CSV table of C-alpha atoms and ligand atoms in Angstrom, one decimal:
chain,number,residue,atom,x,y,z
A,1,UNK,CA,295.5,122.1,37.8
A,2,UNK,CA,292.2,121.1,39.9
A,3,UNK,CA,291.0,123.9,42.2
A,4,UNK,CA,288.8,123.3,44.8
A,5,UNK,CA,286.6,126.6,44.1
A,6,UNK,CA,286.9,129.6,41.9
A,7,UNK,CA,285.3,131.6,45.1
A,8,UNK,CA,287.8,134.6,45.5
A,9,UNK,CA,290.1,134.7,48.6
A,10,UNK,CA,291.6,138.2,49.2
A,11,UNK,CA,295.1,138.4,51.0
A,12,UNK,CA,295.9,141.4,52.9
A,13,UNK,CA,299.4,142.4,53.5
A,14,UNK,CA,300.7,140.3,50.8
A,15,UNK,CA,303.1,142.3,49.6
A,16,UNK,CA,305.1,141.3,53.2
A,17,UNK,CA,306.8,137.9,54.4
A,18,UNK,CA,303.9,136.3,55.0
A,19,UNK,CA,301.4,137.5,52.7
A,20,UNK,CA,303.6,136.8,49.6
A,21,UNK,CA,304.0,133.3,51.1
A,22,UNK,CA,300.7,132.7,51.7
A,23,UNK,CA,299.7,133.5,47.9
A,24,UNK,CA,301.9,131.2,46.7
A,25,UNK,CA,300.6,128.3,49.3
A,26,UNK,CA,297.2,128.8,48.0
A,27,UNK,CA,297.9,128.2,44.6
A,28,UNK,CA,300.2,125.6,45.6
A,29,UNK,CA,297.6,123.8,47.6
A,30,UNK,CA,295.5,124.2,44.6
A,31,UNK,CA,292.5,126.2,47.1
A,32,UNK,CA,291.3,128.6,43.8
A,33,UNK,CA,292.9,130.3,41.0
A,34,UNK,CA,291.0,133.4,42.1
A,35,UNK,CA,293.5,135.5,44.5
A,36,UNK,CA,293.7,139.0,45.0
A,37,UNK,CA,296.5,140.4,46.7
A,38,UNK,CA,296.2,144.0,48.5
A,39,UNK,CA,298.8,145.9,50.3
A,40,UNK,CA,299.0,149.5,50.9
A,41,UNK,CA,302.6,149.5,49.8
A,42,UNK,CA,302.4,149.1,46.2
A,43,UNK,CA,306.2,148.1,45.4
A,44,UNK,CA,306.1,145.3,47.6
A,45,UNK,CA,302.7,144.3,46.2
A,46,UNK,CA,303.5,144.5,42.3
A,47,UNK,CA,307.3,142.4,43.9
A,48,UNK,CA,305.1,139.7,45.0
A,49,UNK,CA,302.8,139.5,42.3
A,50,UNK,CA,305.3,139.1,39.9
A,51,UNK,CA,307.2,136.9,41.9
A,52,UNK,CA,303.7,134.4,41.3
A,53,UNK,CA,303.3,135.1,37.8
A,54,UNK,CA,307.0,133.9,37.4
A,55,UNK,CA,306.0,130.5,39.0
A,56,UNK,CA,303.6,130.5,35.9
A,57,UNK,CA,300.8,128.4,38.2
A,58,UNK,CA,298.4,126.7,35.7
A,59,UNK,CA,295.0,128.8,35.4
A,60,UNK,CA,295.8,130.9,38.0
A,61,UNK,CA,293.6,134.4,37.7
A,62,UNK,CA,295.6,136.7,40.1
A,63,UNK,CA,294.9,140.0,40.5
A,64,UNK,CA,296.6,142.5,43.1
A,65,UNK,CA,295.6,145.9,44.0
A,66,UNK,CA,296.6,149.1,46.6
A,67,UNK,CA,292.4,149.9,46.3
A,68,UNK,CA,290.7,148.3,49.7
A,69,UNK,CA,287.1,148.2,47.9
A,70,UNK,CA,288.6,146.4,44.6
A,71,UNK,CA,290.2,143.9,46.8
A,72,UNK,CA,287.4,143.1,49.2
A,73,UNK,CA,284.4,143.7,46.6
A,74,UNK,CA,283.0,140.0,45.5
A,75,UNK,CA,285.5,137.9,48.1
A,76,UNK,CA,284.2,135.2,49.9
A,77,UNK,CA,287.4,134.7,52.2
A,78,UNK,CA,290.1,136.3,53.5
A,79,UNK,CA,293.4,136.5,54.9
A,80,UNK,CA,295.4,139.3,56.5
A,81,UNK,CA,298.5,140.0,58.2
A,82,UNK,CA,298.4,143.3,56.8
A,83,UNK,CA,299.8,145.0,59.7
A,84,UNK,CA,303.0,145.7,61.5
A,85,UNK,CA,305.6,143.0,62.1
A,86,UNK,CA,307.2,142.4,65.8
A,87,UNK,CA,311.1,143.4,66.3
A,88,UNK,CA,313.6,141.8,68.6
A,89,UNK,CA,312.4,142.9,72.1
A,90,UNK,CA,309.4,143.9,71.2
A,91,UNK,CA,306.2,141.4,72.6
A,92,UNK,CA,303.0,140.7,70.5
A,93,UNK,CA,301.4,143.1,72.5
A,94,UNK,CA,303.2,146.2,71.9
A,95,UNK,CA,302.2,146.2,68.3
A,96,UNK,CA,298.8,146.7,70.2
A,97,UNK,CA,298.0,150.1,69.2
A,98,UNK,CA,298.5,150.3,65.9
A,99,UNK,CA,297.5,147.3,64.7
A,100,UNK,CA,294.2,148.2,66.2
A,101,UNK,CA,293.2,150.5,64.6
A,102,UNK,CA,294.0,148.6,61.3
A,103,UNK,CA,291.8,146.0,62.1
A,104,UNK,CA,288.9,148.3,62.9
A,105,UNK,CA,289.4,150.0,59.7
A,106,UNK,CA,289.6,146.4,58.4
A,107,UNK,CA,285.8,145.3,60.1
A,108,UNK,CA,284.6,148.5,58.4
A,109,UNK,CA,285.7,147.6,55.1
A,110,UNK,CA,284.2,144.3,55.4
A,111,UNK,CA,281.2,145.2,56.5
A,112,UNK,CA,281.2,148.0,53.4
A,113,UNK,CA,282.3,145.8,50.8
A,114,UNK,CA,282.1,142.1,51.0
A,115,UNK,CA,279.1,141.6,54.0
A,116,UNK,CA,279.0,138.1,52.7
A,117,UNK,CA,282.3,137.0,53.7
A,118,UNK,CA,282.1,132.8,53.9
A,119,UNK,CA,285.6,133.7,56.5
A,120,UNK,CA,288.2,135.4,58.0
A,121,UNK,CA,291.4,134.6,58.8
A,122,UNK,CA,293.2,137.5,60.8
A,123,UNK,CA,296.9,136.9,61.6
A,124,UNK,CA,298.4,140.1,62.4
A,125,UNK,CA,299.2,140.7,65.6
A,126,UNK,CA,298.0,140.5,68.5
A,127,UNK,CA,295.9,138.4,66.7
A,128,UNK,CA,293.3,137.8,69.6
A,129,UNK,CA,292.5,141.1,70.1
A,130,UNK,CA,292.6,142.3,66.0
A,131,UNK,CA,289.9,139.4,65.1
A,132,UNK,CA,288.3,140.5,68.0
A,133,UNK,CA,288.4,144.3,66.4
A,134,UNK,CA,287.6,142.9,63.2
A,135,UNK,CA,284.8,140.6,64.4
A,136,UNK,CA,283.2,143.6,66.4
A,137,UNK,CA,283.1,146.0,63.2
A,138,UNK,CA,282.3,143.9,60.3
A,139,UNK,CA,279.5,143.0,61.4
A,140,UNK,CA,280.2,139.2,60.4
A,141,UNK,CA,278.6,136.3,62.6
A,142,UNK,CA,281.7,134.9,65.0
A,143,UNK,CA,281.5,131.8,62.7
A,144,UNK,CA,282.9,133.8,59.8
A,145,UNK,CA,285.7,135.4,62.1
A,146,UNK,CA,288.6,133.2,63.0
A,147,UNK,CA,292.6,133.8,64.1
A,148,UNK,CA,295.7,131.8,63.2
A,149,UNK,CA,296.4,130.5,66.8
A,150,UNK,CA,297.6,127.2,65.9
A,151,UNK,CA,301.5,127.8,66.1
A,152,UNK,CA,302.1,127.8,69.5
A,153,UNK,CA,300.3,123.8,69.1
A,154,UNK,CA,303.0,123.0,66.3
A,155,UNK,CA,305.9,124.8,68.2
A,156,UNK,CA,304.5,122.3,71.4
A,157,UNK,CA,304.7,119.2,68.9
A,158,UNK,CA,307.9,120.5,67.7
A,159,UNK,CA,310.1,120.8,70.6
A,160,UNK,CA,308.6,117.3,72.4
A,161,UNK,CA,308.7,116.0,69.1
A,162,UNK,CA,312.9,116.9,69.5
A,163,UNK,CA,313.4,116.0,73.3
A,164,UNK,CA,311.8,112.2,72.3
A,165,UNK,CA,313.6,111.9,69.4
A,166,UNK,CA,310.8,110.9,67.7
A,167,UNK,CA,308.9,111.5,64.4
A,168,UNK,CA,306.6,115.1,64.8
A,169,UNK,CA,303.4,112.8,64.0
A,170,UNK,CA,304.2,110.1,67.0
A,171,UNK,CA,303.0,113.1,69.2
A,172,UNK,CA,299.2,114.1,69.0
A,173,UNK,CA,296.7,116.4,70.3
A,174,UNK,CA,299.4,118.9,71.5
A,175,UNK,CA,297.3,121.9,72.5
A,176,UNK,CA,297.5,125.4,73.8
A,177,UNK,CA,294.5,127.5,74.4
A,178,UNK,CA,293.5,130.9,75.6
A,179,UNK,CA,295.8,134.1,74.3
A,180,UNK,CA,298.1,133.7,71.4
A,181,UNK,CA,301.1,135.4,73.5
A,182,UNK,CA,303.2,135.6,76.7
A,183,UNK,CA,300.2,133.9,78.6
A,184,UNK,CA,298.4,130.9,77.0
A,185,UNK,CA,297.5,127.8,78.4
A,186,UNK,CA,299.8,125.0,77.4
A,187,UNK,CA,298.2,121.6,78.0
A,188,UNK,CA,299.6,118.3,78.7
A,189,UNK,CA,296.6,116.4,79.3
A,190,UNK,CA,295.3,116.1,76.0
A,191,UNK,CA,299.0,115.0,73.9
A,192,UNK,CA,300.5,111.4,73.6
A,193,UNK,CA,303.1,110.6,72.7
A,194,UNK,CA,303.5,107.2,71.1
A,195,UNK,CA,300.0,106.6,72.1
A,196,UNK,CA,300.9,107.0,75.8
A,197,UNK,CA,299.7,109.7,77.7
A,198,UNK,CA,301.9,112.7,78.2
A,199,UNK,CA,301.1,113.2,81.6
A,200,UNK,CA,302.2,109.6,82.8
A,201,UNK,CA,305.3,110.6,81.5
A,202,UNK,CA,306.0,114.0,83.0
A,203,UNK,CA,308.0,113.8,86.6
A,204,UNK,CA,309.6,110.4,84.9
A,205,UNK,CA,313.7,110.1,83.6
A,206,UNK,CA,312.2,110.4,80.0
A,207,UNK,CA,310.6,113.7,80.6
A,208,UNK,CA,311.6,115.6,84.6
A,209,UNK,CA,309.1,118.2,85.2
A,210,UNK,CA,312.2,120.3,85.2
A,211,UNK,CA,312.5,119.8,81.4
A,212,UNK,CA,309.3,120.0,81.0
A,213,UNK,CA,308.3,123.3,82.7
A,214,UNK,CA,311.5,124.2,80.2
A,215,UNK,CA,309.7,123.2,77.0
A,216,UNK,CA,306.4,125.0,77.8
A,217,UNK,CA,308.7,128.5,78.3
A,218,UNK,CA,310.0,127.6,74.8
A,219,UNK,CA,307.1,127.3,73.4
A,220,UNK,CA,305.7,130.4,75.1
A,221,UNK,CA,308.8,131.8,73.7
A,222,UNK,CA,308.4,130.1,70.0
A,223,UNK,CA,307.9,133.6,68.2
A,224,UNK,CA,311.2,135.2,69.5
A,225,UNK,CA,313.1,132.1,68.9
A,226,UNK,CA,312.1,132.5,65.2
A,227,UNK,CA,313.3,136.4,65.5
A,228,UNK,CA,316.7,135.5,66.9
A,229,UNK,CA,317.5,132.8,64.8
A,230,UNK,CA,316.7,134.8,61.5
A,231,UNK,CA,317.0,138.2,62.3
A,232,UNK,CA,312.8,138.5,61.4
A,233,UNK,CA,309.5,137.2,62.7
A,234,UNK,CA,308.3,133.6,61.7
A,235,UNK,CA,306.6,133.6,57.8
A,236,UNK,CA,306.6,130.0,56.2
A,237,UNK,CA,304.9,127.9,59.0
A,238,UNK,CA,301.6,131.1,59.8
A,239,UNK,CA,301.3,130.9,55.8
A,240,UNK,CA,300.9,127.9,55.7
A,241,UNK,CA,298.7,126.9,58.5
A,242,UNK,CA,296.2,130.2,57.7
A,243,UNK,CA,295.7,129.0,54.1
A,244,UNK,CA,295.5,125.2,55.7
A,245,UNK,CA,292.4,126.8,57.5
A,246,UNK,CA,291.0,128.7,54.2
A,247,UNK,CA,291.3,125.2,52.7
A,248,UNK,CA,289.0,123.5,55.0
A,249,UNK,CA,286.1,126.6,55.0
A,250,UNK,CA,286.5,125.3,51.3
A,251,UNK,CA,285.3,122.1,52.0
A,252,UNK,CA,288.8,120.7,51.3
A,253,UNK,CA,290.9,118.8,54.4
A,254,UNK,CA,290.5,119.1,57.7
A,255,UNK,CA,292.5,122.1,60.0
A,256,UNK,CA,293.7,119.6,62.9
A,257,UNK,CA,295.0,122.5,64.9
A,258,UNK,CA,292.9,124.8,67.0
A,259,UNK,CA,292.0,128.4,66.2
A,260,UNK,CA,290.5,131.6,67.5
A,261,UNK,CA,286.9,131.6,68.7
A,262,UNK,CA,284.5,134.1,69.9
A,263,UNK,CA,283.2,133.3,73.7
A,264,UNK,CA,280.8,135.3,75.5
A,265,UNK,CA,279.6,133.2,78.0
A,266,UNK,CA,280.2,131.3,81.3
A,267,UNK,CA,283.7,132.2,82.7
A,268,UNK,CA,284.6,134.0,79.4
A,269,UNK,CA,282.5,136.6,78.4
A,270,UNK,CA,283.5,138.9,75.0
A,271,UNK,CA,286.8,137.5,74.1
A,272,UNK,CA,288.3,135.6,71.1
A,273,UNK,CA,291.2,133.6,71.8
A,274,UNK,CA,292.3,130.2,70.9
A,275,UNK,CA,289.9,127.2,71.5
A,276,UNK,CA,289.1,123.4,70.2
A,277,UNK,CA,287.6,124.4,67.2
A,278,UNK,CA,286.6,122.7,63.7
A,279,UNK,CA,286.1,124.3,60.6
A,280,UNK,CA,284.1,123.5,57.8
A,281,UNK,CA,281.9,125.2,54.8
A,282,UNK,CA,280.1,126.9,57.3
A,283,UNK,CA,282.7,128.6,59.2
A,284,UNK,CA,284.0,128.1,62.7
A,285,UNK,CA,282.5,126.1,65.7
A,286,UNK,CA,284.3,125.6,69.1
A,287,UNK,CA,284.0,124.0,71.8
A,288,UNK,CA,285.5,124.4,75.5
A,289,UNK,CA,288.6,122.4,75.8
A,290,UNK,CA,288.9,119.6,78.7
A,291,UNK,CA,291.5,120.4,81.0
A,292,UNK,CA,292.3,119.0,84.0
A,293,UNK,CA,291.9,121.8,87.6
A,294,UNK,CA,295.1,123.0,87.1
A,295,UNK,CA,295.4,123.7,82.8
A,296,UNK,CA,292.0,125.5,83.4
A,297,UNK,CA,293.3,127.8,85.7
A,298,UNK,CA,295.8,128.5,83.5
A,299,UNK,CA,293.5,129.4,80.4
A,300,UNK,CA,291.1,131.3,82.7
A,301,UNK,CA,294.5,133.4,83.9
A,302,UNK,CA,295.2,133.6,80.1
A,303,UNK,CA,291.5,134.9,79.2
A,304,UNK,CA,292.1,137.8,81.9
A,305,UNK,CA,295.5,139.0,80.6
A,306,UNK,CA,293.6,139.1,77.1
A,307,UNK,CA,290.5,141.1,78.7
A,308,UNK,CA,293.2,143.4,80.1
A,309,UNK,CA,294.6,144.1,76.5
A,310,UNK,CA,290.7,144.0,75.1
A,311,UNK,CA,290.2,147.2,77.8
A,312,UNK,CA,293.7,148.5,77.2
A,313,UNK,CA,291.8,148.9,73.5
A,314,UNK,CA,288.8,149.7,74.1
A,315,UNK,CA,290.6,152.5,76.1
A,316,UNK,CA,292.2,153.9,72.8
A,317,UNK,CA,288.9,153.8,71.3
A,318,UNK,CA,289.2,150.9,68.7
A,319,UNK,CA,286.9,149.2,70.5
A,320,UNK,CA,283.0,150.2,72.3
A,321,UNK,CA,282.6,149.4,75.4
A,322,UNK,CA,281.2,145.9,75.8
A,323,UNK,CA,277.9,146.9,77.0
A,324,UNK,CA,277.2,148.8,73.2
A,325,UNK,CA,278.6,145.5,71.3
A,326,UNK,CA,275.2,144.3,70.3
A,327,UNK,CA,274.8,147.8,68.3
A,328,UNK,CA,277.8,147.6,66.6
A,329,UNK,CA,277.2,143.9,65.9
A,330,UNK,CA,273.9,142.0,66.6
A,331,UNK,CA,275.3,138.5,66.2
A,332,UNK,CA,277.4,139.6,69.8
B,401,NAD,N1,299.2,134.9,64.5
B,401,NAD,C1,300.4,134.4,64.3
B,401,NAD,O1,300.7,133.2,64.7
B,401,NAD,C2,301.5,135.2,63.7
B,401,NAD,C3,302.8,134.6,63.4
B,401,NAD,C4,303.8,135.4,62.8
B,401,NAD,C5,303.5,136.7,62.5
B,401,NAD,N2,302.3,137.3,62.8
B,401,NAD,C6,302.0,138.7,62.5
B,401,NAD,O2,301.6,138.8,61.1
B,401,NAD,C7,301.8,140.2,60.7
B,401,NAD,C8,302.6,140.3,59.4
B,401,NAD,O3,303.9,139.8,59.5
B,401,NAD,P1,304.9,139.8,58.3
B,401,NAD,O4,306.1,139.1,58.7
B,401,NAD,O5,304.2,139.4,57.0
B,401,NAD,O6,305.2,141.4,58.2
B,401,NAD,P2,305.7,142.2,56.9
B,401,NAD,O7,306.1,143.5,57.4
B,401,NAD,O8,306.7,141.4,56.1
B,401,NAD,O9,304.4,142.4,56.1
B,401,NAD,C9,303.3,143.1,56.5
B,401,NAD,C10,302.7,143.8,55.3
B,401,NAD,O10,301.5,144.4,55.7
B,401,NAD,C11,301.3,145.6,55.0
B,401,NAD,N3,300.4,146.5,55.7
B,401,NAD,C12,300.7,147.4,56.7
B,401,NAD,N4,299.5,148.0,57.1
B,401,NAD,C13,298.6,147.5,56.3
B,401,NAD,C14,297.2,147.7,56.2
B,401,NAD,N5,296.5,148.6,56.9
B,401,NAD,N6,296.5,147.0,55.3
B,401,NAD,C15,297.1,146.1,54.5
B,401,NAD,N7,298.4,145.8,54.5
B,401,NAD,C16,299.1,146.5,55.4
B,401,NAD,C17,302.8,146.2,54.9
B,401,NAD,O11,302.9,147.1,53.8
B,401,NAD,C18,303.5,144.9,54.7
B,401,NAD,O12,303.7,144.6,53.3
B,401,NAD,C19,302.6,140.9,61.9
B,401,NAD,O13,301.6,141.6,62.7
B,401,NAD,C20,303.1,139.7,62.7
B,401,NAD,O14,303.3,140.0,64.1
B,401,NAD,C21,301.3,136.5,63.4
């Protein structure tokens, strides 16, 4: 089997739903035979390596450990949900606390064992405000910090994709920016559907703006639909698209979708939330997305509810407050 690199990408958390996943889309995907897996719970850990060495993968090199430094020492990338899951009735943000602290003890790690990190890919939740944790304390340049924020996109595609009738790829550019959670910015102006412009279509029999203002709840909503349907938080399609974004830091195809960015300036100052962003060997670039009056409102109302979380932990103490950033980590 053809790899694209033997660099070695570290997954945190993988002895859980979507670590283990994610382990075996990497060496399905053919990104490098060089995976470690960490997790602090060691059953679940040694469960999910087996499971892989079962699939007998050709030239894989796994290795799997409960010892942070061992996992993190020589990695060039990295993925981690390692952290707590969300439960029916719970929100993304209650997991805040704890999770928190996880990824601050996460930056330090980083920053103590693998400094040259080529990327991180932090999907635990809420995964704004841990890459933004992470980011802070590793001491990483934002380029080499990103978030898996690209589901609430797919979940858009998805359910438009089943009011047309239509084939998932007839709709492009679906986009949501700002927070991953209750309040992002769902965007009509930039999707098509059949080549024609969402927006022309909105207010119309094929799409009332009754039915549409519907769809953006359910995609707002995408993560507890997932719970209720199967009793447990979503795990196949965040594997997948975290290691999709791995794969093109790799140099291999490109992450169509957009991810989590650090901003600190204009309207958004010291925040990480989704953006239109492209990633390539040298990490993560964004861009401000182009929205029309009334979608920009909506992400600058989303970057507000995520600097009142960002507060809510620097509160706790996971976080400095913003003034001392630039101590902690110059490239802020
Ligand atoms: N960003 C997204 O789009 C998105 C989507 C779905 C789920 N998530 C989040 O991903 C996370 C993982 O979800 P899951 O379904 O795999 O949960 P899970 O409970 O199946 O797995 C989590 C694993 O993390 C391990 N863990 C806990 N603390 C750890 C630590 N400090 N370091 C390393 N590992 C640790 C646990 O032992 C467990 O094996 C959750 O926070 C969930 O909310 C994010």
């Amino acid at each position: 089997m053809a790899y694209l690199t033997n660099d070695k990408l570290v997954i945190l958390g993988a002895g859980g739903m979507i670590g283990s996943n994610m382990m075996q889309t990497a060496l399905t995907m053919g990104l490098t035979p060089n995976i470690c897996g960490y997790d602090l719970y060691e059953p679940g850990l040694q469960g999910a390596a087996e499971e892989m060495y079962h699939c007998g993968f050709t030239g894989a090199r796994l290795t799997w450990t409960t010892d942070i430094k061992q996992a993190l020492t020589g990695a060039s990338y990295l993925i981690s949900s390692g952290g707590a899951p969300r439960k029916e009735g719970m929100t993304r943000e209650d997991l805040l606390k704890g999770n928190a602290q996880i990824a601050a003890d996460l930056g330090a790690d980083i920053k103590a064992h693998c400094p040259d990190l080529k990327l991180a890919v932090i999907v635990f939740n809420p995964a704004d405000i841990t890459g933004l944790v992470v980011l802070l304390h590793s001491g990483l340049p934002p380029s080499h910090v990103t978030t898996l924020a690209a589901l609430d996109s797919t979940r858009l595609q998805t359910a438009l994709a089943q009011h047309f009738a239509i084939p998932q790829d007839d709709i492009t550019g679906c986009r949501t920016y700002g927070g991953h959670g209750e309040q992002m910015a769902v965007f009509a102006s930039t999707t098509k559907v059949e080549g024609k412009p969402l927006t022309e279509l909105i207010g119309t029999s094929r799409l009332t703006e009754e039915k549409w203002n519907s769809i953006k709840a359910h995609v707002i909503q995408g993560g507890k639909t997932i719970i209720q349907l199967r009793g447990r938080s979503s795990f196949q399609s965040p594997s997948y698209l975290s290691v999709a974004m791995v794969r093109a830091a790799m140099g291999g195809d490109s992450f169509p979708w957009p991810g989590g960015a650090y901003l600190n300036e204009g309207d958004f100052e010291h925040i990480l939330m989704a953006m239109e962003t492209t990633i390539s060997t040298d990490g993560v670039h964004c861009r401000m997305p182009n929205g029309t009056p009334a979608e920009m409102a909506e992400l600058k109302s989303s970057y507000g509810h995520l600097c009142k979380l960002r507060d809510e932990v620097i509160g706790m103490g996971s976080l400095p407050p913003t003034d001392q950033w630039k101590t902690v980590n110059p490239y802020l």
